[in-house]
Short mmCIF file of C-alpha atoms and ligand atoms in Angstrom, two decimals:
data_model
loop_
_atom_site.label_atom_id
_atom_site.label_comp_id
_atom_site.label_asym_id
_atom_site.label_seq_id
_atom_site.Cartn_x
_atom_site.Cartn_y
_atom_site.Cartn_z
CA MET A 91 -7.29 -9.82 6.84
CA VAL A 92 -7.94 -11.47 4.06
CA GLY A 93 -3.98 -12.49 2.39
CA SER A 94 -0.68 -12.19 4.21
CA GLY A 95 1.82 -10.52 1.78
CA PRO A 96 3.55 -7.60 3.15
CA ASN A 97 1.06 -5.11 2.13
CA GLY A 98 -1.40 -7.15 4.43
CA LEU A 99 0.65 -8.06 7.19
CA ALA A 100 1.26 -4.24 7.48
CA ALA A 101 -1.93 -3.56 7.13
CA ALA A 102 -2.58 -5.61 10.46
CA ILE A 103 0.01 -5.14 12.70
CA VAL A 104 -1.70 -1.54 12.08
CA LEU A 105 -5.12 -2.64 13.02
CA ALA A 106 -3.77 -4.58 15.72
CA GLU A 107 -1.28 -1.65 16.89
CA ALA A 108 -4.84 0.52 17.60
CA GLY A 109 -5.94 -2.97 20.29
CA LEU A 110 -8.38 -5.06 17.76
CA GLN A 111 -8.11 -8.16 17.52
CA VAL A 112 -6.67 -10.00 14.15
CA GLY A 113 -6.97 -12.93 12.77
CA VAL A 114 -5.23 -12.98 9.15
CA PHE A 115 -5.74 -16.29 6.53
CA GLU A 116 -3.56 -16.97 3.54
CA ALA A 117 -4.19 -19.43 1.39
CA GLU A 118 -1.61 -20.67 1.25
CA ALA A 119 0.77 -23.82 3.35
CA MET A 120 3.20 -19.95 4.20
CA PRO A 121 2.72 -16.32 4.86
CA GLY A 122 4.41 -14.08 3.11
CA GLY A 123 2.77 -13.73 -0.78
CA GLY A 124 5.54 -12.17 -2.64
CA VAL A 125 8.27 -12.43 -0.19
CA ARG A 126 8.44 -16.02 0.97
CA SER A 127 11.96 -18.21 -0.21
CA MET A 128 11.60 -21.90 -0.66
CA GLN A 129 13.99 -24.64 -1.83
CA LEU A 130 12.99 -24.41 -4.98
CA THR A 131 16.11 -26.49 -7.23
CA VAL A 132 18.38 -28.89 -5.21
CA PRO A 133 18.28 -29.27 -1.20
CA GLY A 134 20.90 -27.30 0.35
CA PHE A 135 20.01 -23.87 -2.07
CA LEU A 136 17.44 -21.57 -1.02
CA HIS A 137 15.18 -19.79 -3.75
CA ASP A 138 14.18 -16.07 -3.21
CA PHE A 139 9.85 -17.38 -4.67
CA GLY A 140 9.44 -13.42 -4.93
CA SER A 141 10.37 -10.53 -4.57
CA ALA A 142 14.78 -10.49 -4.26
CA VAL A 143 15.77 -6.53 -3.95
CA TYR A 144 14.04 -4.19 -0.82
CA PRO A 145 14.75 -0.40 -2.01
CA LEU A 146 11.18 0.11 -1.52
CA GLY A 147 11.29 -1.99 1.75
CA ALA A 148 14.26 -0.08 3.53
CA GLY A 149 13.00 3.35 2.69
CA SER A 150 9.73 2.38 4.02
CA PRO A 151 8.12 4.67 6.75
CA PHE A 152 6.35 1.96 8.03
CA PHE A 153 8.32 -0.96 7.73
CA SER A 154 11.75 1.27 8.86
CA ARG A 155 9.11 2.08 12.61
CA LEU A 156 8.27 -1.48 13.22
CA ARG A 157 11.63 -2.63 14.69
CA LEU A 158 11.82 -4.78 12.85
CA ARG A 159 15.34 -6.13 13.56
CA GLU A 160 15.28 -7.02 16.75
CA HIS A 161 12.48 -9.64 15.20
CA GLY A 162 15.18 -10.86 13.03
CA LEU A 163 15.48 -8.92 9.77
CA GLU A 164 19.05 -7.93 8.49
CA TRP A 165 18.86 -5.94 5.28
CA VAL A 166 22.99 -7.02 3.26
CA HIS A 167 24.01 -4.57 1.41
CA SER A 168 26.11 -5.29 -2.06
CA PRO A 169 28.72 -2.93 -2.09
CA ALA A 170 27.37 -1.59 -5.17
CA PRO A 171 23.15 -1.47 -5.17
CA LEU A 172 23.15 -2.26 -9.24
CA ALA A 173 25.58 -3.22 -11.99
CA HIS A 174 24.40 -3.08 -16.04
CA PRO A 175 26.50 -5.17 -17.70
CA LEU A 176 27.40 -3.57 -21.85
CA ASP A 177 28.74 -5.29 -25.76
CA ASP A 178 32.97 -3.44 -24.80
CA GLY A 179 32.85 -6.31 -22.44
CA SER A 180 32.67 -3.42 -19.09
CA ALA A 181 29.45 -2.49 -16.81
CA VAL A 182 28.47 0.61 -15.86
CA THR A 183 27.58 0.32 -11.54
CA LEU A 184 25.18 2.14 -9.53
CA GLU A 185 26.84 3.72 -6.83
CA ARG A 186 24.90 3.61 -3.10
CA GLU A 187 27.10 7.47 -2.91
CA LEU A 188 26.17 9.74 -5.53
CA ARG A 189 29.82 11.00 -4.20
CA ASP A 190 31.81 7.44 -5.92
CA ASN A 191 28.41 7.63 -8.49
CA GLU A 192 29.52 10.89 -9.80
CA THR A 193 33.61 9.37 -10.18
CA SER A 194 31.83 6.22 -12.06
CA LEU A 195 29.49 7.92 -14.77
CA GLY A 196 32.42 10.63 -15.77
CA GLU A 197 30.74 13.52 -17.21
CA ASP A 198 27.56 12.46 -16.62
CA GLY A 199 27.88 12.18 -13.21
CA ARG A 200 27.12 15.45 -11.92
CA ILE A 201 24.04 15.37 -14.41
CA TRP A 202 22.80 12.35 -12.49
CA SER A 203 23.12 14.37 -8.45
CA ASN A 204 21.49 17.55 -9.51
CA LEU A 205 18.74 15.46 -11.53
CA LEU A 206 18.29 13.00 -7.51
CA ARG A 207 19.67 14.57 -5.12
CA PRO A 208 17.76 16.71 -3.23
CA PHE A 209 14.89 13.58 -2.97
CA VAL A 210 17.40 11.25 -2.04
CA GLU A 211 19.03 14.65 0.82
CA HIS A 212 14.99 14.24 2.12
CA TRP A 213 14.15 10.70 1.74
CA LYS A 214 11.75 10.72 4.97
CA GLU A 215 10.48 14.09 3.25
CA PHE A 216 10.07 12.85 0.27
CA ALA A 217 9.22 8.99 1.18
CA PRO A 218 5.96 9.52 2.48
CA GLU A 219 4.25 11.90 0.28
CA VAL A 220 5.29 9.88 -3.04
CA LEU A 221 4.20 6.22 -1.04
CA GLY A 222 0.76 7.77 -0.01
CA PRO A 223 -2.47 8.23 -2.55
CA GLN A 224 -2.62 10.36 -4.59
CA PRO A 225 -3.22 12.46 -5.83
CA SER A 226 -3.08 13.95 -1.60
CA ILE A 227 -1.70 17.71 -0.28
CA PRO A 228 1.44 17.61 -0.11
CA ARG A 229 3.50 18.05 3.03
CA HIS A 230 6.38 19.21 1.07
CA PRO A 231 4.90 21.28 -1.54
CA LEU A 232 8.63 21.89 -3.00
CA LEU A 233 10.33 19.26 -2.96
CA MET A 234 6.77 17.37 -4.56
CA ALA A 235 6.98 19.84 -6.77
CA ARG A 236 9.99 19.77 -8.23
CA PHE A 237 9.66 15.68 -7.88
CA GLY A 238 5.51 16.98 -10.41
CA MET A 239 8.57 18.64 -13.10
CA THR A 240 10.33 15.31 -14.28
CA ALA A 241 7.20 12.98 -13.21
CA PHE A 242 5.90 12.53 -15.84
CA LEU A 243 7.81 12.58 -18.60
CA SER A 244 9.20 9.29 -20.50
CA ALA A 245 12.75 7.55 -19.52
CA ARG A 246 13.85 8.69 -22.94
CA THR A 247 13.18 11.96 -22.62
CA VAL A 248 14.95 12.57 -19.06
CA ALA A 249 17.78 9.80 -20.77
CA ARG A 250 18.24 13.03 -23.10
CA ARG A 251 20.19 15.09 -20.44
CA PHE A 252 22.95 12.92 -20.12
CA ARG A 253 25.49 12.87 -22.15
CA ASN A 254 26.55 9.13 -22.74
CA GLU A 255 25.16 6.19 -24.26
CA ARG A 256 26.27 4.40 -20.74
CA THR A 257 23.85 6.07 -18.40
CA ARG A 258 21.65 6.34 -20.34
CA ALA A 259 22.04 2.22 -20.60
CA LEU A 260 21.45 2.45 -16.93
CA PHE A 261 18.76 4.22 -16.34
CA ALA A 262 16.37 1.84 -19.66
CA GLY A 263 16.65 -1.03 -16.59
CA LEU A 264 15.94 1.11 -14.30
CA ALA A 265 12.82 2.40 -15.96
CA ALA A 266 12.05 -1.43 -17.56
CA HIS A 267 10.82 -1.96 -13.87
CA SER A 268 7.27 -0.53 -14.28
CA PHE A 269 6.35 -2.68 -17.15
CA LEU A 270 5.36 0.90 -19.37
CA SER A 271 6.51 1.22 -23.21
CA LEU A 272 10.27 3.97 -22.10
CA ASP A 273 8.87 6.12 -24.15
CA GLU A 274 5.45 6.21 -21.91
CA PRO A 275 4.84 9.10 -19.30
CA LEU A 276 5.65 7.94 -15.88
CA SER A 277 8.29 5.17 -16.83
CA GLY A 278 10.37 8.54 -16.44
CA ALA A 279 9.20 8.48 -12.71
CA PHE A 280 9.48 4.85 -12.43
CA ALA A 281 13.92 5.32 -12.93
CA MET A 282 13.67 7.46 -10.65
CA LEU A 283 12.08 6.02 -7.75
CA MET A 284 14.44 3.08 -8.48
CA ALA A 285 18.06 5.09 -8.27
CA ILE A 286 16.59 7.49 -5.31
CA PRO A 287 16.40 5.07 -3.04
CA ALA A 288 19.46 3.36 -4.01
CA HIS A 289 21.52 5.56 -2.99
CA ALA A 290 19.00 6.93 0.13
CA VAL A 291 18.75 3.33 1.29
CA GLY A 292 20.96 0.72 -0.62
CA TRP A 293 19.11 -1.75 -2.43
CA PRO A 294 19.51 -4.35 0.22
CA ILE A 295 18.57 -7.95 -0.05
CA VAL A 296 17.62 -10.19 3.60
CA GLN A 297 20.12 -12.34 5.51
CA GLY A 298 18.74 -15.16 4.88
CA GLY A 299 16.21 -15.25 2.35
CA SER A 300 13.22 -13.05 1.67
CA GLN A 301 11.08 -15.10 4.07
CA SER A 302 12.94 -13.28 7.12
CA LEU A 303 11.23 -10.07 6.49
CA THR A 304 7.79 -12.01 6.82
CA LYS A 305 8.82 -13.60 10.03
CA ALA A 306 10.28 -10.09 11.04
CA LEU A 307 6.28 -8.78 10.17
CA CYS A 308 4.39 -11.66 11.70
CA SER A 309 6.40 -12.11 14.97
CA TYR A 310 5.97 -8.70 15.61
CA LEU A 311 1.93 -9.46 14.87
CA ALA A 312 2.10 -12.26 17.63
CA THR A 313 3.50 -10.09 20.41
CA LEU A 314 0.99 -8.00 19.66
CA GLY A 315 -1.40 -10.89 19.45
CA GLY A 316 -2.53 -11.52 15.81
CA ALA A 317 -2.13 -14.59 14.26
CA VAL A 318 -1.95 -15.81 10.32
CA ARG A 319 -3.99 -18.68 9.93
CA THR A 320 -2.37 -20.16 7.03
CA SER A 321 -3.62 -22.89 4.16
CA SER A 322 -7.03 -21.74 5.15
CA ARG A 323 -8.86 -19.48 1.56
CA VAL A 324 -10.88 -17.41 1.76
CA GLY A 325 -13.61 -18.36 -1.24
CA SER A 326 -16.33 -15.62 0.24
CA LEU A 327 -16.13 -12.50 2.63
CA ASP A 328 -19.88 -14.87 3.81
CA GLU A 329 -17.46 -17.28 5.32
CA LEU A 330 -15.34 -15.27 7.82
CA PRO A 331 -16.11 -15.09 12.02
CA GLU A 332 -17.44 -12.29 13.13
CA HIS A 333 -15.98 -9.19 12.42
CA ASP A 334 -16.41 -4.89 12.68
CA LEU A 335 -13.82 -4.85 9.21
CA VAL A 336 -12.78 -6.79 6.28
CA LEU A 337 -8.99 -5.96 4.56
CA CYS A 338 -8.54 -7.37 2.14
CA ASP A 339 -4.45 -8.05 0.69
CA VAL A 340 -6.57 -9.58 -2.86
CA THR A 341 -6.39 -7.65 -6.33
CA PRO A 342 -9.92 -6.80 -7.49
CA ARG A 343 -10.41 -9.94 -10.08
CA GLN A 344 -10.20 -11.90 -6.59
CA LEU A 345 -12.51 -8.92 -4.70
CA ILE A 346 -15.39 -10.11 -7.26
CA ARG A 347 -15.36 -12.93 -6.11
CA ILE A 348 -15.36 -13.00 -2.36
CA GLY A 349 -16.67 -9.69 -1.91
CA GLY A 350 -20.64 -10.84 -3.97
CA ALA A 351 -23.36 -9.55 -2.96
CA ARG A 352 -21.57 -7.59 -0.82
CA LEU A 353 -20.23 -5.01 -3.14
CA SER A 354 -22.38 -2.62 -5.92
CA ALA A 355 -23.20 -3.83 -8.48
CA THR A 356 -21.38 -0.78 -9.90
CA TYR A 357 -18.12 -0.87 -8.58
CA LYS A 358 -18.22 -4.29 -9.55
CA ARG A 359 -18.36 -2.97 -12.38
CA ARG A 360 -15.14 -0.81 -12.00
CA LEU A 361 -12.91 -3.18 -10.12
CA ALA A 362 -14.23 -5.16 -13.58
CA SER A 363 -12.11 -2.56 -15.88
CA PHE A 364 -9.45 -2.44 -13.94
CA GLN A 365 -6.24 -3.92 -16.27
CA TYR A 366 -3.66 -5.83 -14.79
CA GLY A 367 -0.02 -5.46 -16.73
CA PRO A 368 2.02 -7.65 -18.42
CA GLY A 369 3.15 -10.51 -16.67
CA VAL A 370 6.44 -11.64 -15.97
CA PHE A 371 9.25 -15.27 -16.35
CA LYS A 372 10.38 -16.83 -13.61
CA LEU A 373 13.64 -18.40 -13.54
CA ASP A 374 16.26 -20.09 -10.23
CA TYR A 375 19.61 -20.86 -11.12
CA ALA A 376 21.32 -23.60 -7.95
CA LEU A 377 25.42 -22.65 -9.74
CA SER A 378 28.32 -25.01 -9.29
CA ALA A 379 29.98 -21.00 -9.71
CA PRO A 380 29.85 -16.97 -9.61
CA ILE A 381 28.23 -16.19 -12.50
CA PRO A 382 31.53 -15.11 -14.94
CA TRP A 383 30.22 -12.05 -15.93
CA LYS A 384 33.27 -10.85 -18.39
CA ALA A 385 32.50 -7.44 -16.72
CA ARG A 386 34.09 -8.53 -13.44
CA GLU A 387 32.32 -5.24 -11.74
CA CYS A 388 28.86 -6.79 -12.19
CA LEU A 389 30.36 -9.49 -8.78
CA ARG A 390 30.49 -6.03 -7.12
CA ALA A 391 26.32 -6.00 -7.27
CA ALA A 392 23.58 -7.54 -5.45
CA THR A 393 21.03 -7.04 -8.76
CA VAL A 394 22.31 -7.21 -13.11
CA HIS A 395 20.71 -5.69 -15.02
CA VAL A 396 21.17 -7.62 -17.91
CA GLY A 397 19.82 -6.22 -21.53
CA GLY A 398 22.62 -3.82 -23.19
CA SER A 399 21.55 -0.22 -24.40
CA PHE A 400 18.63 2.25 -23.49
CA ASP A 401 17.32 1.71 -27.63
CA GLU A 402 17.13 -2.55 -27.34
CA ILE A 403 15.83 -2.33 -23.60
CA ALA A 404 13.58 0.23 -24.82
CA ALA A 405 12.35 -1.63 -27.56
CA SER A 406 11.97 -4.78 -25.39
CA GLU A 407 9.63 -3.06 -23.10
CA LYS A 408 7.58 -1.26 -26.44
CA ALA A 409 7.45 -5.03 -27.71
CA VAL A 410 5.99 -6.46 -24.32
CA ARG A 411 3.68 -4.05 -23.76
CA ASN A 412 2.32 -4.74 -27.27
CA GLY A 413 1.63 -8.34 -26.49
CA GLN A 414 4.70 -9.31 -28.36
CA HIS A 415 7.72 -11.40 -26.89
CA SER A 416 11.25 -9.28 -26.74
CA ASP A 417 13.65 -11.89 -29.36
CA ARG A 418 16.52 -10.72 -26.73
CA PRO A 419 14.55 -9.55 -23.68
CA PHE A 420 15.91 -7.53 -20.72
CA VAL A 421 16.46 -10.59 -17.34
CA LEU A 422 16.16 -8.69 -14.27
CA LEU A 423 18.48 -10.76 -12.09
CA VAL A 424 20.18 -11.34 -8.58
CA GLN A 425 23.30 -13.11 -6.98
CA PRO A 426 22.73 -13.45 -3.56
CA ALA A 427 24.22 -16.11 -2.67
CA LEU A 428 27.12 -13.78 -3.43
CA PHE A 429 26.50 -11.77 -0.33
CA ASP A 430 24.14 -14.59 2.02
CA PRO A 431 26.40 -17.16 2.12
CA SER A 432 23.24 -18.23 3.98
CA ARG A 433 21.06 -19.08 0.32
CA ALA A 434 23.38 -22.52 -1.02
CA PRO A 435 26.29 -25.01 -0.29
CA SER A 436 30.25 -23.55 0.98
CA GLY A 437 30.66 -22.49 -2.74
CA LYS A 438 27.89 -22.78 -4.84
CA HIS A 439 25.63 -19.81 -5.68
CA THR A 440 21.68 -19.23 -6.63
CA VAL A 441 20.40 -16.71 -8.87
CA TRP A 442 16.77 -15.33 -8.40
CA ALA A 443 16.46 -13.89 -12.34
CA TYR A 444 13.70 -12.88 -14.66
CA CYS A 445 11.75 -10.76 -17.81
CA HIS A 446 9.02 -9.29 -18.71
CA VAL A 447 5.64 -11.55 -20.66
CA PRO A 448 2.57 -10.22 -22.12
CA ASN A 449 0.30 -11.10 -18.94
CA GLY A 450 -0.99 -14.33 -18.75
CA SER A 451 1.93 -16.02 -22.10
CA ARG A 452 2.33 -19.29 -22.39
CA VAL A 453 5.59 -19.02 -24.29
CA ASN A 454 8.71 -20.08 -22.72
CA MET A 455 11.69 -18.22 -22.39
CA LEU A 456 14.04 -19.75 -21.03
CA GLU A 457 16.19 -20.24 -24.25
CA LYS A 458 16.07 -16.43 -24.92
CA VAL A 459 16.62 -15.09 -20.85
CA GLU A 460 20.15 -17.45 -20.81
CA ALA A 461 21.32 -16.53 -24.63
CA GLN A 462 20.81 -12.66 -22.39
CA ILE A 463 22.60 -14.21 -19.90
CA GLU A 464 25.77 -15.42 -21.39
CA ARG A 465 26.07 -12.91 -24.13
CA PHE A 466 27.77 -10.87 -21.22
CA ALA A 467 29.50 -13.86 -19.09
CA PRO A 468 30.23 -16.58 -21.10
CA GLY A 469 30.08 -20.29 -19.29
CA PHE A 470 26.84 -19.11 -17.46
CA ARG A 471 24.79 -22.34 -18.12
CA ASP A 472 27.42 -25.07 -17.15
CA CYS A 473 27.35 -23.54 -13.85
CA VAL A 474 24.22 -24.49 -13.62
CA LEU A 475 23.31 -27.62 -11.59
CA ALA A 476 19.22 -27.50 -10.88
CA ARG A 477 16.84 -24.82 -12.83
CA SER A 478 13.25 -24.10 -11.69
CA VAL A 479 10.90 -21.85 -14.49
CA LEU A 480 8.73 -20.42 -13.61
CA ASP A 481 6.05 -18.68 -16.19
CA PRO A 482 3.26 -16.91 -15.00
CA ALA A 483 0.10 -19.11 -15.06
CA ASP A 484 2.91 -21.72 -12.38
CA LEU A 485 3.41 -18.44 -10.46
CA GLU A 486 -0.55 -17.32 -10.09
CA SER A 487 -0.80 -20.69 -8.58
CA MET A 488 1.56 -20.16 -5.64
CA ASP A 489 -0.07 -16.90 -4.90
CA ALA A 490 -3.33 -15.70 -7.08
CA ASN A 491 -2.99 -11.73 -6.11
CA LEU A 492 -0.09 -12.59 -9.59
CA VAL A 493 -2.69 -12.65 -11.68
CA GLY A 494 -1.79 -14.25 -15.49
CA GLY A 495 1.51 -13.09 -14.04
CA ASP A 496 1.96 -9.39 -13.43
CA ILE A 497 3.71 -8.98 -9.87
CA SER A 498 2.79 -5.56 -9.25
CA GLY A 499 -1.26 -5.75 -8.40
CA GLY A 500 -1.79 -3.37 -11.79
CA ILE A 501 -0.99 -1.77 -14.12
CA ILE A 502 0.78 1.82 -13.36
CA ASP A 503 -0.44 4.20 -16.01
CA ILE A 504 -1.98 7.73 -15.77
CA ARG A 505 -5.42 6.44 -14.64
CA HIS A 506 -3.99 3.42 -12.71
CA PHE A 507 -1.34 5.50 -10.53
CA LEU A 508 -4.76 8.14 -9.89
CA PHE A 509 -7.67 5.82 -9.37
CA ARG A 510 -6.47 2.98 -8.20
CA PRO A 511 -8.21 0.28 -8.52
CA SER A 512 -11.44 3.76 -8.23
CA TRP A 513 -11.25 6.75 -6.84
CA ARG A 514 -12.00 5.62 -3.12
CA HIS A 515 -8.98 3.96 -3.56
CA TYR A 516 -9.00 1.71 -0.29
CA ALA A 517 -12.93 1.69 0.32
CA THR A 518 -15.45 -0.26 -1.37
CA SER A 519 -19.25 0.02 -1.82
CA ALA A 520 -19.51 -2.12 1.23
CA LYS A 521 -19.06 -0.25 4.95
CA ASN A 522 -17.00 -2.97 6.70
CA VAL A 523 -14.05 -3.46 3.85
CA TYR A 524 -11.55 -2.38 2.87
CA LEU A 525 -8.88 -3.24 -0.25
CA CYS A 526 -5.31 -3.08 0.76
CA SER A 527 -3.09 -5.01 -1.65
CA ALA A 528 -1.03 -3.70 -4.35
CA SER A 529 -4.37 -2.88 -6.38
CA THR A 530 -4.05 0.18 -4.18
CA PRO A 531 -2.13 3.54 -3.61
CA PRO A 532 1.38 3.60 -3.99
CA GLY A 533 0.99 0.32 -5.76
CA GLY A 534 3.79 -3.13 -6.37
CA GLY A 535 7.06 -3.26 -4.70
CA VAL A 536 7.38 -4.25 -0.90
CA HIS A 537 7.37 -1.45 1.34
CA GLY A 538 3.20 -2.59 3.58
CA MET A 539 2.15 1.37 2.32
CA CYS A 540 -0.39 0.27 0.60
CA GLY A 541 -1.71 -2.48 3.79
CA TYR A 542 -0.59 1.35 6.19
CA HIS A 543 -3.47 3.47 4.46
CA ALA A 544 -6.35 1.06 4.67
CA ALA A 545 -5.22 0.22 7.93
CA ARG A 546 -5.30 3.88 8.32
CA MET A 547 -7.80 5.10 7.08
CA ALA A 548 -10.03 1.62 8.07
CA LEU A 549 -9.33 2.46 11.53
CA LYS A 550 -10.19 6.11 11.20
CA ARG A 551 -13.92 5.47 9.88
CA LEU A 552 -15.16 2.70 11.87
C1 FAD B 198 8.59 -12.68 -8.93
C2 FAD B 198 8.94 -11.83 -8.55
C3 FAD B 198 9.34 -10.59 -8.71
C4 FAD B 198 9.95 -9.30 -7.39
N1 FAD B 198 10.35 -8.59 -7.69
C5 FAD B 198 9.96 -7.65 -6.28
C6 FAD B 198 11.50 -6.94 -5.60
O1 FAD B 198 12.36 -7.91 -6.37
N2 FAD B 198 11.98 -6.16 -4.14
C7 FAD B 198 9.75 -5.36 -4.47
O2 FAD B 198 10.25 -4.93 -3.52
N3 FAD B 198 8.33 -5.69 -5.63
C8 FAD B 198 9.26 -7.39 -6.17
N4 FAD B 198 8.26 -8.20 -6.49
C9 FAD B 198 6.72 -7.86 -5.87
C10 FAD B 198 5.60 -7.62 -4.37
O3 FAD B 198 6.92 -9.45 -4.46
C11 FAD B 198 4.74 -7.42 -4.25
O4 FAD B 198 4.93 -6.06 -5.39
C12 FAD B 198 3.77 -7.55 -2.61
O5 FAD B 198 4.54 -8.38 -2.97
C13 FAD B 198 2.66 -7.72 -2.47
O6 FAD B 198 2.40 -7.20 -1.93
P1 FAD B 198 0.82 -7.71 -1.35
O7 FAD B 198 0.37 -7.48 0.42
O8 FAD B 198 -0.14 -6.78 -2.53
O9 FAD B 198 0.19 -9.28 -2.22
P2 FAD B 198 1.17 -10.66 -2.03
O10 FAD B 198 2.38 -10.40 -1.95
O11 FAD B 198 0.85 -11.36 -3.24
O12 FAD B 198 1.04 -11.53 -1.39
C14 FAD B 198 -1.11 -12.07 -0.71
C15 FAD B 198 -1.18 -12.82 -0.21
O13 FAD B 198 -2.68 -13.64 -0.40
C16 FAD B 198 -2.75 -14.22 -0.13
N5 FAD B 198 -4.25 -14.44 -0.91
C17 FAD B 198 -4.90 -14.33 -2.38
N6 FAD B 198 -6.22 -14.71 -2.68
C18 FAD B 198 -6.30 -15.05 -1.12
C19 FAD B 198 -7.51 -16.24 -0.82
N7 FAD B 198 -8.80 -15.93 -1.42
N8 FAD B 198 -7.67 -16.20 0.64
C20 FAD B 198 -6.86 -15.92 1.48
N9 FAD B 198 -5.33 -15.89 1.43
C21 FAD B 198 -5.08 -14.85 -0.55
C22 FAD B 198 -2.18 -14.99 -0.92
O14 FAD B 198 -2.26 -16.83 -1.04
C23 FAD B 198 -0.57 -14.03 -0.38
O15 FAD B 198 -0.23 -14.91 0.03
C24 FAD B 198 8.19 -9.51 -7.11
C25 FAD B 198 7.08 -10.70 -7.59
C26 FAD B 198 7.39 -10.91 -8.02
C27 FAD B 198 6.27 -12.76 -8.51
#
């Protein structure tokens, strides 16, 4: 294995479970890629470098069968998965139970439930279908046909079903996870793919920081005889010890570099045409107190979407998609120490936040992000003890897969959804070389399903 992100570790586990001897080479000093925790600000405060909230981790068909709890993994759920503050000083919340959500969304509650209920109630059947390579022959054709009816619509089109501006704002925040413009096809599906697990399995954080998820995966891998060798960057596949198979938890651009002559010129051209998505501008804070939200409901949720109305969020995402920086960026914010005291000294707090920026941007968005938080939580800046600022180049220097700050391993528009990164999906032009990162189906997010499917294909062919 090259790379020990969640997909690399998932693939390593599948191979080791099948009885293969597995070695994982990891460039960085810590395993985990986008699933690591670090002291990014001041001593005593623990921050998630990459991912922080795990709807697809908790709902992953692969992770769910690994008994990671026995290896120290504990999901922590906030009372509400998500809060979305609005300018009138109130907040709309996404509640875990559809029933409670119906109360919270008022006249839109029933419409929301009708849209999502079939997939929430059948998450166990639905998750393996949507978290696999597409197109595929569905095992649950009726369920998938129902999803397909809305999946290709834009978020704006789907949101027209709601009567209330508050519900539309909530839906926009969910859709904005896609990095697509909210007028593009598939952006509606993303909103649904965020909301469905919120009701089915929750949006948990990890007790003790995200690193605990990586530790649990490494610990289980060790019981199967697999080992991770850190600080071991692979510059070329020819450097690797003798092997039957090599699976690469890297993105296409890196595969071209390390694959060298093993890959055909046609395949390399195909990889070279793979497109990366926008980047992120990431901030971490050590705070003296919880965020002073105007809307107290925001303290019930680990994740808060800061961006106001549907139209504002749509404008922010459209600007980024067009290579511009939004003056009022949509900010994804997580306040883990409210629910996991191990993240900060007693009474103190940590905050994780990012906004989307064009790929490779060097623009400092600090002022604009903080202005957005202050808009809904006046006095926020007075609570800041220390902050860490990571722009796309900083992120890429800490995890080579974050090309230009793209956290999803490549854009997910229709082309990159169906051919990710080529029609071969996990296979490459070399017989024993496979790709298993988020640049393969089903794409970004911490679920391990890219690694799982890649390893299964590799084993079958071996
Ligand atoms: C700031 C940020 C916020 C995010 N928030 C969330 C979130 O809240 N929830 C969520 O589900 N997802 C989130 N994500 C996305 C998620 O982290 C990624 O989609 C996921 O980590 C992808 O896993 P991966 O295994 O494909 O790649 P990665 O996790 O990026 O791992 C790749 C690994 O390969 C190593 N590597 C690369 N090249 C080489 C080489 N040549 N030799 C050896 N090793 C190499 C890297 O060092 C790295 O450890 C976030 C990501 C970031 C950066």
